[in-house]
Coordinates of C-alpha atoms in Angstrom, one line a residue:
M1 CA -22.1 12.8 8.3
R2 CA -21.0 9.9 10.5
T3 CA -17.7 8.9 11.9
S4 CA -16.5 5.6 10.6
V5 CA -13.6 3.5 11.8
G6 CA -12.6 0.9 9.2
S7 CA -10.1 -1.9 9.7
S8 CA -8.9 -4.6 7.4
L9 CA -7.1 -7.8 8.5
V10 CA -4.5 -9.5 6.3
L11 CA -4.2 -13.1 7.3
L12 CA -0.8 -14.6 6.7
A13 CA -0.1 -18.2 7.5
L14 CA 3.6 -18.0 8.5
T15 CA 5.2 -21.3 9.1
A16 CA 8.4 -21.8 11.1
S17 CA 10.4 -22.1 7.9
A18 CA 9.0 -18.9 6.6
L19 CA 9.8 -17.0 9.8
G20 CA 13.1 -18.7 10.5
V21 CA 13.7 -19.0 14.2
A22 CA 10.7 -17.5 16.1
G23 CA 11.6 -14.0 17.3
Q24 CA 15.0 -14.1 15.6
A25 CA 16.5 -10.6 15.2
S26 CA 16.6 -9.0 11.8
A27 CA 19.9 -7.9 10.2
D28 CA 18.7 -4.3 10.2
P29 CA 18.4 -2.8 13.7
A30 CA 15.1 -1.2 14.6
P31 CA 15.2 2.5 15.4
P32 CA 15.4 3.5 19.1
A33 CA 12.1 3.2 20.8
D34 CA 10.5 6.7 21.3
F35 CA 7.8 5.5 23.6
R36 CA 7.4 4.0 27.1
L37 CA 5.7 0.6 27.6
T38 CA 4.1 -0.3 31.0
L39 CA 2.4 -3.6 31.6
L40 CA -0.5 -3.5 34.0
D41 CA -2.8 -6.0 35.7
D42 CA -6.3 -6.5 34.2
G43 CA -7.9 -4.9 37.3
E44 CA -6.7 -1.4 36.6
R45 CA -8.7 1.4 34.8
I46 CA -6.4 3.3 32.4
P47 CA -6.5 7.1 32.3
R48 CA -5.7 8.5 28.8
D49 CA -4.1 11.8 29.9
E50 CA -0.5 11.6 31.3
T51 CA -1.4 14.2 33.9
A52 CA -3.2 11.4 35.7
P53 CA -0.6 8.9 37.0
L54 CA -0.7 5.2 36.1
P55 CA -1.1 2.7 38.9
E56 CA 2.1 0.9 40.0
S57 CA 2.8 -2.1 37.8
V58 CA 2.8 -5.6 39.2
Y59 CA 5.0 -6.5 36.3
P60 CA 8.1 -4.3 36.5
G61 CA 10.2 -7.0 34.9
V62 CA 8.9 -10.3 33.5
A63 CA 5.1 -10.4 33.3
E64 CA 4.4 -13.5 35.3
L65 CA 0.9 -15.0 34.8
F66 CA -0.6 -18.2 36.1
A67 CA -3.7 -20.0 35.0
L68 CA -5.6 -23.2 35.2
R69 CA -6.4 -25.1 32.1
G70 CA -9.4 -23.6 30.4
E71 CA -8.9 -20.2 32.1
V72 CA -8.4 -16.9 30.4
V73 CA -5.8 -14.5 31.9
A74 CA -5.2 -11.0 30.7
F75 CA -3.0 -7.9 31.1
Q76 CA -2.8 -4.4 29.6
A77 CA 0.0 -2.9 27.6
V78 CA 0.0 0.9 28.1
V79 CA 2.1 3.1 25.7
E80 CA 3.3 6.7 26.3
S81 CA 4.6 8.3 23.2
Q82 CA 7.4 10.9 23.1
T83 CA 6.3 12.4 19.8
P84 CA 3.4 15.0 19.3
N85 CA 1.8 13.3 16.3
V86 CA -0.8 10.6 16.7
R87 CA 0.7 7.1 16.0
D88 CA -0.6 3.5 15.7
F89 CA 0.8 1.0 18.2
S90 CA 0.4 -2.8 17.6
V91 CA 1.1 -5.7 19.9
T92 CA 2.5 -9.2 19.3
L93 CA 2.7 -12.1 21.7
G94 CA 4.1 -15.6 21.1
P95 CA 4.8 -18.4 20.8
F96 CA 5.0 -19.8 24.4
A97 CA 7.8 -22.3 24.8
N98 CA 10.0 -24.1 27.4
G99 CA 12.8 -25.8 25.5
D100 CA 11.1 -28.1 23.1
K101 CA 7.8 -27.9 24.9
T102 CA 5.2 -25.5 23.7
V103 CA 1.7 -24.4 24.6
S104 CA -0.6 -22.7 22.2
P105 CA -3.1 -20.5 24.0
R106 CA -5.6 -18.5 22.0
V107 CA -4.4 -14.9 22.1
E108 CA -6.7 -12.0 21.4
T109 CA -5.8 -8.3 21.5
F110 CA -8.0 -5.2 21.8
A111 CA -7.4 -1.5 21.5
E112 CA -8.9 0.3 24.5
Q113 CA -11.2 3.2 23.7
F114 CA -11.2 6.3 26.0
V115 CA -14.4 8.2 26.8
E116 CA -14.6 11.4 28.9
I117 CA -16.3 11.2 32.3
K118 CA -17.4 14.8 33.0
R119 CA -19.1 14.4 36.3
T120 CA -19.3 11.7 39.0
T121 CA -22.3 9.4 38.9
G122 CA -25.0 10.7 41.3
G123 CA -28.3 12.3 41.7
T124 CA -29.8 15.8 42.1
R125 CA -32.2 14.5 44.8
G126 CA -29.9 12.1 46.6
S127 CA -26.9 9.8 46.2
G128 CA -28.0 8.3 43.0
V129 CA -28.2 4.7 41.8
A130 CA -24.5 3.7 42.2
F131 CA -23.1 5.2 45.4
R132 CA -24.4 6.0 48.8
A133 CA -22.9 9.2 50.3
G134 CA -19.5 8.4 51.5
A135 CA -19.0 5.4 49.3
E136 CA -18.0 7.2 46.1
P137 CA -14.6 6.0 44.8
E138 CA -11.7 8.2 45.8
P139 CA -10.0 9.8 44.0
R140 CA -12.9 10.6 41.7
L141 CA -12.5 9.2 38.2
L142 CA -12.9 12.3 36.0
G143 CA -11.4 12.8 32.6
F144 CA -10.8 10.2 29.8
Y145 CA -10.8 6.6 30.9
A146 CA -10.8 3.3 28.9
D147 CA -13.6 0.9 28.7
A148 CA -14.7 -0.3 25.2
L149 CA -12.3 -2.9 23.7
V150 CA -12.1 -3.0 19.9
P151 CA -10.5 -6.3 18.7
A152 CA -7.5 -6.7 16.4
V153 CA -6.7 -3.1 15.7
P154 CA -3.9 -0.9 16.9
T155 CA -4.2 1.7 19.6
K156 CA -3.4 5.3 19.1
A157 CA -1.3 7.6 21.2
K158 CA 0.6 10.9 21.1
Q159 CA 2.7 12.8 23.5
G160 CA 0.6 13.5 26.6
E161 CA -2.2 11.1 25.6
R162 CA -1.7 7.3 26.3
G163 CA -2.8 4.4 24.2
A164 CA -3.6 1.0 25.7
L165 CA -3.9 -2.5 24.4
W166 CA -5.7 -5.4 26.2
V167 CA -4.3 -8.9 25.8
D168 CA -6.3 -12.0 26.5
I169 CA -4.6 -15.4 26.8
A170 CA -7.0 -18.4 26.8
V171 CA -5.2 -21.5 28.0
P172 CA -6.4 -24.7 26.3
E173 CA -8.1 -27.4 28.5
D174 CA -5.5 -29.9 27.2
A175 CA -2.5 -27.8 27.9
A176 CA 0.4 -29.5 29.6
P177 CA 1.2 -28.1 33.0
G178 CA 4.5 -26.2 33.2
V179 CA 6.1 -22.8 32.8
Y180 CA 6.4 -21.2 29.3
D181 CA 7.9 -18.0 28.1
A182 CA 7.0 -15.8 25.2
N183 CA 8.1 -12.4 23.8
L184 CA 5.7 -9.5 23.9
T185 CA 6.5 -6.9 21.2
V186 CA 4.8 -3.5 21.0
S187 CA 5.7 -1.6 17.8
S188 CA 5.1 1.7 16.0
G189 CA 6.7 2.7 12.7
G190 CA 9.5 0.3 13.1
A191 CA 10.4 1.2 16.7
L192 CA 9.6 -1.5 19.1
V193 CA 9.8 -2.5 22.7
T194 CA 9.9 -6.1 23.9
R195 CA 9.1 -7.7 27.3
K196 CA 9.0 -11.3 28.4
V197 CA 5.7 -12.8 29.4
R198 CA 5.8 -16.0 31.5
L199 CA 2.8 -18.3 31.7
R200 CA 2.5 -20.9 34.4
V201 CA -0.1 -23.5 33.5
L202 CA -1.2 -25.1 36.8
D203 CA -1.8 -28.8 37.2
G204 CA -5.1 -30.3 38.1
A205 CA -8.6 -30.2 36.4
P206 CA -9.7 -27.4 34.2
I207 CA -11.3 -24.4 35.8
P208 CA -14.9 -24.9 36.8
Y209 CA -17.5 -23.0 34.8
G210 CA -20.7 -21.2 36.0
K211 CA -20.1 -20.8 39.7
H212 CA -22.1 -17.8 41.2
A213 CA -23.3 -17.0 37.7
P214 CA -23.1 -13.4 36.7
T215 CA -26.2 -12.7 34.6
V216 CA -27.3 -9.9 32.3
Y217 CA -30.5 -8.8 30.6
Y218 CA -30.3 -7.4 27.1
D219 CA -32.9 -5.8 24.8
P220 CA -32.8 -7.0 21.2
S221 CA -34.5 -3.8 20.1
N222 CA -31.4 -1.9 21.1
L223 CA -29.4 -3.9 18.5
E224 CA -32.0 -3.1 15.9
A225 CA -32.2 0.6 16.7
R226 CA -28.5 1.2 17.0
M227 CA -26.9 -1.4 14.7
G228 CA -29.7 -1.6 12.1
N229 CA -30.4 -5.3 12.6
R230 CA -30.1 -8.2 15.1
N231 CA -27.3 -9.9 13.2
A232 CA -24.9 -9.6 16.2
E233 CA -27.2 -11.5 18.6
L234 CA -25.6 -14.9 18.3
Q235 CA -22.1 -13.5 18.5
M236 CA -23.1 -11.4 21.5
R237 CA -24.6 -14.4 23.4
R238 CA -21.5 -16.3 22.7
L239 CA -19.3 -13.4 23.9
F240 CA -21.2 -13.3 27.2
H241 CA -21.0 -17.1 27.6
A242 CA -17.2 -17.0 26.9
H243 CA -17.0 -14.5 29.8
H244 CA -18.8 -16.8 32.2
V245 CA -21.9 -14.6 31.9
A246 CA -25.5 -15.9 31.4
A247 CA -27.7 -13.7 29.3
F248 CA -31.5 -13.5 28.9
R249 CA -34.0 -11.3 27.1
N250 CA -37.7 -10.8 27.4
T251 CA -39.7 -13.8 26.2
L252 CA -43.4 -13.2 25.5
V253 CA -44.6 -15.9 23.1
A254 CA -43.8 -19.5 22.2
A255 CA -41.8 -18.5 19.2
D256 CA -39.4 -16.7 21.6
V257 CA -38.7 -20.0 23.4
D258 CA -38.0 -21.6 20.0
A259 CA -35.5 -18.9 19.2
D260 CA -33.8 -19.3 22.6
A261 CA -33.7 -23.1 22.5
P262 CA -30.1 -23.3 21.2
Y263 CA -28.9 -21.2 24.2
L264 CA -31.1 -23.0 26.7
T265 CA -29.8 -26.5 25.7
G266 CA -26.2 -25.4 25.1
E267 CA -26.3 -26.2 21.4
A268 CA -25.3 -22.6 20.6
Y269 CA -22.1 -23.1 22.6
D270 CA -21.1 -26.3 20.9
P271 CA -17.6 -26.1 19.3
A272 CA -18.9 -28.2 16.4
K273 CA -21.3 -25.3 15.7
G274 CA -18.6 -22.6 15.7
Y275 CA -18.4 -21.7 19.4
V276 CA -14.9 -20.9 20.8
G277 CA -14.4 -20.3 24.5
P278 CA -15.0 -21.5 28.0
G279 CA -18.2 -23.4 29.0
A280 CA -18.4 -25.4 25.7
G281 CA -21.8 -27.1 25.5
K282 CA -23.0 -25.6 28.8
P283 CA -26.7 -24.5 28.8
E284 CA -27.6 -20.9 29.6
G285 CA -29.3 -21.8 32.8
I286 CA -32.0 -19.0 32.8
E287 CA -35.1 -18.1 30.8
V288 CA -37.4 -15.2 31.9
I289 CA -41.0 -14.9 30.7
G290 CA -42.3 -11.4 30.8
A291 CA -39.2 -9.6 32.0
Y292 CA -39.7 -6.6 34.3
G293 CA -43.4 -7.5 34.7
E294 CA -44.3 -6.8 31.1
L295 CA -47.1 -9.4 31.2
E296 CA -48.8 -7.5 34.0
D297 CA -51.7 -9.3 35.6
A298 CA -52.7 -12.8 34.5
D299 CA -55.8 -13.4 32.4
P300 CA -57.1 -16.4 30.3
Q301 CA -55.6 -15.2 27.0
K302 CA -52.1 -14.6 28.5
L303 CA -52.3 -17.8 30.5
A304 CA -52.9 -19.7 27.2
V305 CA -49.8 -18.2 25.7
V306 CA -47.7 -18.9 28.8
T307 CA -48.9 -22.5 28.9
E308 CA -47.6 -23.0 25.3
M309 CA -44.2 -21.6 26.4
V310 CA -44.2 -23.9 29.4
K311 CA -44.8 -26.9 27.3
K312 CA -41.9 -26.0 25.0
L313 CA -39.6 -25.4 28.0
D314 CA -40.6 -28.7 29.5
A315 CA -39.9 -30.5 26.2
L316 CA -36.5 -29.0 26.2
K317 CA -36.0 -30.2 29.8
V318 CA -35.2 -26.6 31.0
L319 CA -38.4 -25.7 32.7
D320 CA -36.5 -25.6 36.0
D321 CA -34.3 -22.8 34.7
A322 CA -37.3 -20.6 33.8
Y323 CA -39.5 -18.2 35.8
L324 CA -42.2 -15.7 35.1
D325 CA -41.3 -12.2 36.2
G326 CA -44.1 -10.5 38.1
G327 CA -42.3 -7.2 38.2
E328 CA -42.1 -6.0 41.9
E329 CA -43.3 -7.5 45.1
D330 CA -45.8 -4.6 45.6
F331 CA -47.5 -5.3 42.3
T332 CA -50.5 -7.5 42.0
F333 CA -48.9 -9.4 39.1
P334 CA -47.0 -12.1 41.1
R335 CA -50.1 -13.1 43.0
T336 CA -52.4 -13.3 40.0
W337 CA -49.9 -15.3 38.1
R338 CA -49.2 -17.7 40.9
T339 CA -53.0 -18.3 41.3
A340 CA -53.4 -18.8 37.5
L341 CA -50.4 -21.1 37.1
D342 CA -51.4 -23.3 40.1
A343 CA -54.6 -24.4 38.3
D344 CA -52.6 -26.9 36.1
P345 CA -50.0 -29.4 37.2
L346 CA -47.6 -28.5 34.4
T347 CA -47.8 -24.7 34.7
K348 CA -47.6 -25.0 38.4
R349 CA -44.0 -26.0 38.0
L350 CA -43.2 -22.6 36.6
R351 CA -41.8 -20.3 39.2
V352 CA -42.9 -16.7 39.7
G353 CA -40.3 -14.1 40.5
A354 CA -40.1 -10.4 41.4
A355 CA -37.8 -7.6 42.4
C356 CA -38.2 -7.3 46.2
H357 CA -37.2 -5.3 49.2
S358 CA -38.7 -7.2 52.1
D359 CA -37.7 -10.2 54.1
P360 CA -37.6 -12.9 51.4
T361 CA -38.8 -15.6 53.8
T362 CA -42.2 -13.9 54.0
L363 CA -42.8 -13.3 50.3
L364 CA -44.9 -15.2 47.7
P365 CA -42.4 -15.2 44.8
E366 CA -40.1 -18.2 44.5
V367 CA -37.4 -16.2 42.6
I368 CA -36.5 -13.1 44.5
L369 CA -34.2 -10.4 43.2
L370 CA -32.8 -8.1 45.9
Q371 CA -30.9 -4.9 45.4
T372 CA -27.6 -5.0 47.2
E373 CA -28.7 -2.3 49.7
V374 CA -31.6 -4.4 50.9
F375 CA -30.0 -7.8 50.7
G376 CA -29.9 -9.3 54.2
T377 CA -27.5 -12.2 54.0
E378 CA -29.1 -14.1 56.9
T379 CA -32.7 -13.8 55.7
A380 CA -31.6 -14.6 52.2
A381 CA -29.9 -17.8 53.4
A382 CA -33.1 -18.7 55.4
A383 CA -35.2 -18.2 52.3
V384 CA -33.0 -20.5 50.2
K385 CA -33.5 -23.2 52.8
L386 CA -37.2 -22.8 52.2
G387 CA -36.7 -23.6 48.5
K388 CA -36.6 -20.0 47.2
R389 CA -34.0 -18.7 44.8
V390 CA -32.6 -15.4 46.2
W391 CA -30.4 -13.5 43.8
A392 CA -28.5 -10.2 44.0
N393 CA -29.6 -7.4 41.7
N394 CA -27.3 -4.7 40.3
G395 CA -24.9 -3.0 42.8
K396 CA -24.6 0.1 44.9
R397 CA -21.6 1.0 46.9
P398 CA -20.8 0.1 49.7
H399 CA -23.2 -2.8 49.5
G400 CA -22.1 -4.2 46.1
G401 CA -19.9 -3.2 43.2
A402 CA -21.4 -0.7 40.9
M403 CA -21.5 -1.3 37.1
V404 CA -20.9 2.3 36.2
L405 CA -17.7 3.6 34.4
D406 CA -16.5 5.9 37.2
T407 CA -15.6 3.1 39.7
P408 CA -12.4 1.1 39.9
A409 CA -12.4 -1.7 37.3
T410 CA -12.4 -4.2 40.1
D411 CA -15.9 -3.4 41.3
L412 CA -17.6 -5.9 39.1
R413 CA -14.9 -8.4 40.0
A414 CA -15.6 -7.9 43.6
N415 CA -19.3 -8.9 43.2
S416 CA -18.2 -12.5 42.5
W417 CA -16.1 -12.4 45.7
I418 CA -19.2 -11.1 47.5
S419 CA -21.2 -14.0 46.0
A420 CA -18.6 -16.5 47.3
R421 CA -18.6 -14.8 50.7
Y422 CA -22.4 -15.1 51.1
D423 CA -23.1 -18.1 48.8
I424 CA -25.2 -16.1 46.3
S425 CA -26.0 -18.3 43.4
R426 CA -26.8 -15.6 40.8
W427 CA -26.1 -11.9 40.4
V428 CA -28.3 -10.1 37.8
Y429 CA -27.5 -6.8 36.1
W430 CA -30.4 -4.8 34.7
E431 CA -29.0 -4.2 31.2
A432 CA -25.9 -4.8 29.1
T433 CA -26.9 -3.0 25.8
S434 CA -28.4 0.2 27.1
W435 CA -27.1 2.3 24.2
T436 CA -30.5 3.9 23.6
Q437 CA -33.1 5.8 25.7
R438 CA -35.1 2.5 26.2
G439 CA -35.5 1.0 29.7
G440 CA -35.1 2.1 33.3
G441 CA -37.1 5.3 32.9
K442 CA -34.4 6.9 30.9
L443 CA -34.9 10.3 29.4
P444 CA -34.9 10.7 25.5
D445 CA -31.7 12.7 25.5
T446 CA -29.8 9.6 26.7
N447 CA -29.9 8.3 23.1
T448 CA -26.1 9.0 22.7
D449 CA -22.9 7.5 21.3
P450 CA -21.4 5.4 24.0
Y451 CA -17.9 5.8 22.5
T452 CA -18.0 9.6 23.0
V453 CA -20.5 10.3 25.8
A454 CA -20.0 8.6 29.1
E455 CA -23.2 9.7 30.8
S456 CA -25.6 7.0 29.5
F457 CA -28.4 7.2 32.1
R458 CA -30.6 10.1 33.3
N459 CA -34.1 9.8 34.6
A460 CA -36.9 12.0 35.8
G461 CA -36.0 11.2 39.4
G462 CA -32.7 13.2 39.0
N463 CA -30.4 10.2 38.8
F464 CA -27.5 10.2 36.3
S465 CA -24.7 7.7 35.8
N466 CA -21.8 6.9 33.5
G467 CA -21.9 3.8 31.3
D468 CA -24.7 2.3 33.4
G469 CA -26.3 -0.7 31.7
I470 CA -23.5 -1.0 29.1
L471 CA -21.2 -4.1 29.2
V472 CA -20.8 -4.4 25.5
Y473 CA -20.4 -1.8 22.7
P474 CA -22.0 -1.8 19.2
G475 CA -19.6 -2.6 16.3
R476 CA -21.9 -0.8 14.0
Q477 CA -23.9 2.3 14.6
V478 CA -26.3 3.5 11.9
P479 CA -27.5 6.8 13.4
P480 CA -25.8 9.8 11.7
G481 CA -22.7 11.2 13.5
M482 CA -22.1 8.2 15.7
T483 CA -18.8 6.2 15.8
T484 CA -19.0 3.0 13.8
F485 CA -16.6 0.2 13.0
D486 CA -18.8 -1.3 10.3
K487 CA -19.0 -4.7 12.0
D488 CA -22.1 -6.7 12.8
E489 CA -20.8 -7.7 16.2
V490 CA -20.6 -6.3 19.7
F491 CA -17.3 -5.5 21.4
P492 CA -16.4 -6.4 25.0
S493 CA -15.5 -3.9 27.7
V494 CA -13.0 -3.6 30.5
R495 CA -15.9 -4.1 32.9
L496 CA -17.0 -7.3 31.1
K497 CA -13.5 -8.6 31.4
N498 CA -13.5 -8.0 35.1
V499 CA -16.9 -9.8 35.5
R500 CA -15.1 -12.8 33.9
R501 CA -12.1 -12.4 36.2
G502 CA -14.4 -12.4 39.2
A503 CA -16.3 -15.5 38.0
Q504 CA -13.0 -17.3 37.5
D505 CA -11.8 -16.1 41.0
A506 CA -15.0 -17.6 42.4
A507 CA -14.0 -20.9 40.8
Y508 CA -10.6 -20.7 42.6
V509 CA -12.5 -20.2 45.9
E510 CA -14.5 -23.3 45.2
L511 CA -11.4 -25.4 44.5
A512 CA -9.6 -24.0 47.5
R513 CA -12.5 -24.7 49.8
A514 CA -12.5 -28.3 48.7
K515 CA -8.9 -28.6 50.1
D516 CA -9.1 -26.3 53.2
K517 CA -12.4 -24.5 53.7
A518 CA -11.3 -22.4 56.7
K519 CA -8.2 -21.1 55.0
A520 CA -10.1 -20.3 51.8
D521 CA -12.8 -18.5 53.8
A522 CA -10.2 -16.4 55.5
V523 CA -8.9 -15.2 52.1
V524 CA -12.4 -14.4 50.9
E525 CA -13.2 -12.5 54.1
R526 CA -10.0 -10.5 53.8
I527 CA -11.1 -9.4 50.3
V528 CA -14.7 -8.8 51.4
P529 CA -14.9 -7.9 55.1
V530 CA -18.5 -6.9 54.8
A531 CA -21.0 -6.2 52.0
M532 CA -24.7 -6.2 51.1
R533 CA -27.2 -4.6 53.6
A534 CA -24.8 -4.7 56.5
A535 CA -22.2 -2.5 54.8
R536 CA -21.7 1.1 56.0
G537 CA -19.4 3.9 54.9
A538 CA -16.8 3.2 52.2
A539 CA -16.7 0.0 50.2
S540 CA -14.8 -2.7 52.1
W541 CA -13.2 -4.5 49.2
P542 CA -9.9 -3.6 47.5
T543 CA -9.8 -1.3 44.5
R544 CA -6.4 -2.4 43.1
G545 CA -6.0 -5.5 40.9
K546 CA -2.9 -6.5 42.8
D547 CA -4.9 -7.4 45.9
Y548 CA -7.1 -9.8 43.9
L549 CA -4.1 -11.2 42.1
D550 CA -2.3 -12.0 45.4
A551 CA -5.5 -13.5 46.9
R552 CA -6.0 -15.7 43.8
R553 CA -2.3 -16.9 44.1
E554 CA -2.9 -17.7 47.7
L555 CA -6.0 -19.7 46.9
A556 CA -4.2 -21.5 44.0
A557 CA -1.3 -22.6 46.3
S558 CA -3.7 -24.7 48.2
F559 CA -4.7 -26.9 45.3
A560 CA -2.0 -26.5 42.6
D561 CA 1.7 -27.0 42.3
F562 CA 3.8 -23.8 41.8
S563 CA 7.2 -25.6 42.0
A564 CA 7.7 -26.2 38.3
P565 CA 10.9 -24.4 37.3
A566 CA 11.0 -21.5 34.9
P567 CA 12.4 -22.0 31.4
V568 CA 16.2 -21.9 31.3
E569 CA 17.6 -18.8 29.6
P570 CA 19.5 -19.6 26.3
A571 CA 23.3 -19.2 26.5
A572 CA 23.2 -16.2 24.1
S573 CA 20.4 -13.9 23.2
P574 CA 20.0 -11.1 20.6
S575 CA 21.5 -7.8 21.8
A576 CA 19.1 -5.4 23.6
E577 CA 19.3 -2.0 25.0
E578 CA 17.3 -0.2 27.7
S579 CA 15.0 2.6 26.4
S580 CA 12.6 4.5 28.6
G581 CA 12.9 1.9 31.3
C582 CA 11.9 -0.9 29.0
T583 CA 13.8 -3.5 26.9
T584 CA 14.0 -2.8 23.2
S585 CA 14.7 -5.6 20.7
R586 CA 16.7 -5.1 17.6
G587 CA 14.4 -6.9 15.2
G588 CA 12.1 -6.5 12.3
A589 CA 8.6 -4.9 12.5
G590 CA 6.4 -6.3 15.1
L591 CA 4.4 -9.5 14.5
P592 CA 0.6 -9.3 14.5
S593 CA -2.0 -8.7 17.1
F594 CA -3.1 -12.3 17.1
V595 CA -0.7 -15.2 17.3
A596 CA -1.3 -18.9 17.9
A597 CA 0.9 -21.9 17.0
G598 CA 2.9 -20.0 14.4
V599 CA -0.1 -18.5 12.6
A600 CA 0.0 -14.7 12.5
V601 CA -2.8 -12.3 11.9
V602 CA -1.5 -8.9 10.8
A603 CA -3.7 -5.9 11.5
V604 CA -3.5 -3.2 8.9
A605 CA -3.7 0.1 10.8
A606 CA -7.3 1.3 11.1
R607 CA -7.8 4.7 9.8
R608 CA -10.6 7.1 10.7
R609 CA -12.5 8.4 7.7
R610 CA -15.4 10.7 7.1
S611 CA -18.2 9.6 4.9
R612 CA -21.7 10.8 4.0

């Protein structure tokens, strides 16, 4: 037996004439809303059980968002049902207008999936891989919390158990600056609640892409083992790219370079080839030969294979983006490879890298990955001046944000602020698809369903962690008994969304520094007083999304105009009534979960079914 979650989408092209006036009330009133709607910032982690309080909303009235052109902003719609039966809740947003002016952002919605965290990430022989003693998040996140985001399906809720919907709004690069309003509608069984969403498109150039690049490793064999094939690989790479994340896998032979070529050149991210999202046409910027030291020591046969790879990388004009991973600084691998590669002028250009723990100015590798707890910011800066590339690796509180589930959602956002604080060019996470027992010394019993089991990592050293190494979730799972949505794609997570938010925040820092560096630096230092090796005690950065939102607004005020007036309210509007602290609209059933420029996508409620 396996649990399957099926969904079908009915695509309806609804023109303005077919709809009548957008958002016009139906002649038949909707039943009174029997659920409460709360809009939350994208930096909050949502607890399922109503016994755990929700964070205070930064959107008690109109949900006011601001964005640069090319930026993606997001919020969460949380529903609390007043009926005991499980119900589907869908969300509609759009269109955005200001009088006769409109903007047509790409809107995507996701149902947030809850998984139970049974114990805090830690270790039986020490503090574990994510937190030093005294740096654990308080209060502890135990119980059911949201992370996986399933696209274009309703969320489910019942009395005592919340549902949550994630809403992404991607602002086009050619959008006209101004302020636009849209109606958000959350509906269930005819009952609906509406709220106004206000989008301020800032003037100036589109948001920069690729600053302080977050980077993830993934293992294609995890796709094969869990999803039955690698069909989702292109979609996954594009998903990462759209979230300002560079991705790499282990390349061992020349054919691997051929397969990676579209990513390395940016062809895979060409809109003409089907890519949709930020960073159009931008190259990946990284290629790793023999990831995690898999090539071990150099020998003539291996050198011949690597030489062919180098020739291909050079022909693609991306050799400068590549390095050979010698594993760790204490291994012999980096030295034997540096010696072997130096014998030929072409292969000599290939850098050798390693995970290190010593002063990077004294080390042989040219690419140095430092865990946050050993990352000395001054010695790293000195090594960069010597021509080395010094990157942050993973994250352990209070030195860097941890990628586990039981931390505030903002932890991975904070890492981009840390990068901006200390000018770290790349931050590498050890895995993004760690759904199986492969990698990191994991024990066999960690081959679990990530939708139902939070504890994804255990090793012989006694460490255990929740959601570690998982930034995307499989849309199809072939092992018996595991949750599947029968889709050859991977789904994003709340954590991946916060990686994106952090990368975009770093772009704001870059723009603000160009106007007033001292003022921008003061904002960054307020968010991150101290991090990396020098940090002690609790993590210094904020845990609430509001703090980052306020800081981003302060940065934006230095380079963008916030003076454009809000849309003028119409003289008359459809009648409305207050219900459960929210505004309910008397209208027809809610529009779909994806709306852009008058085209509606209606999600037929997904139903769980059992199948052999």
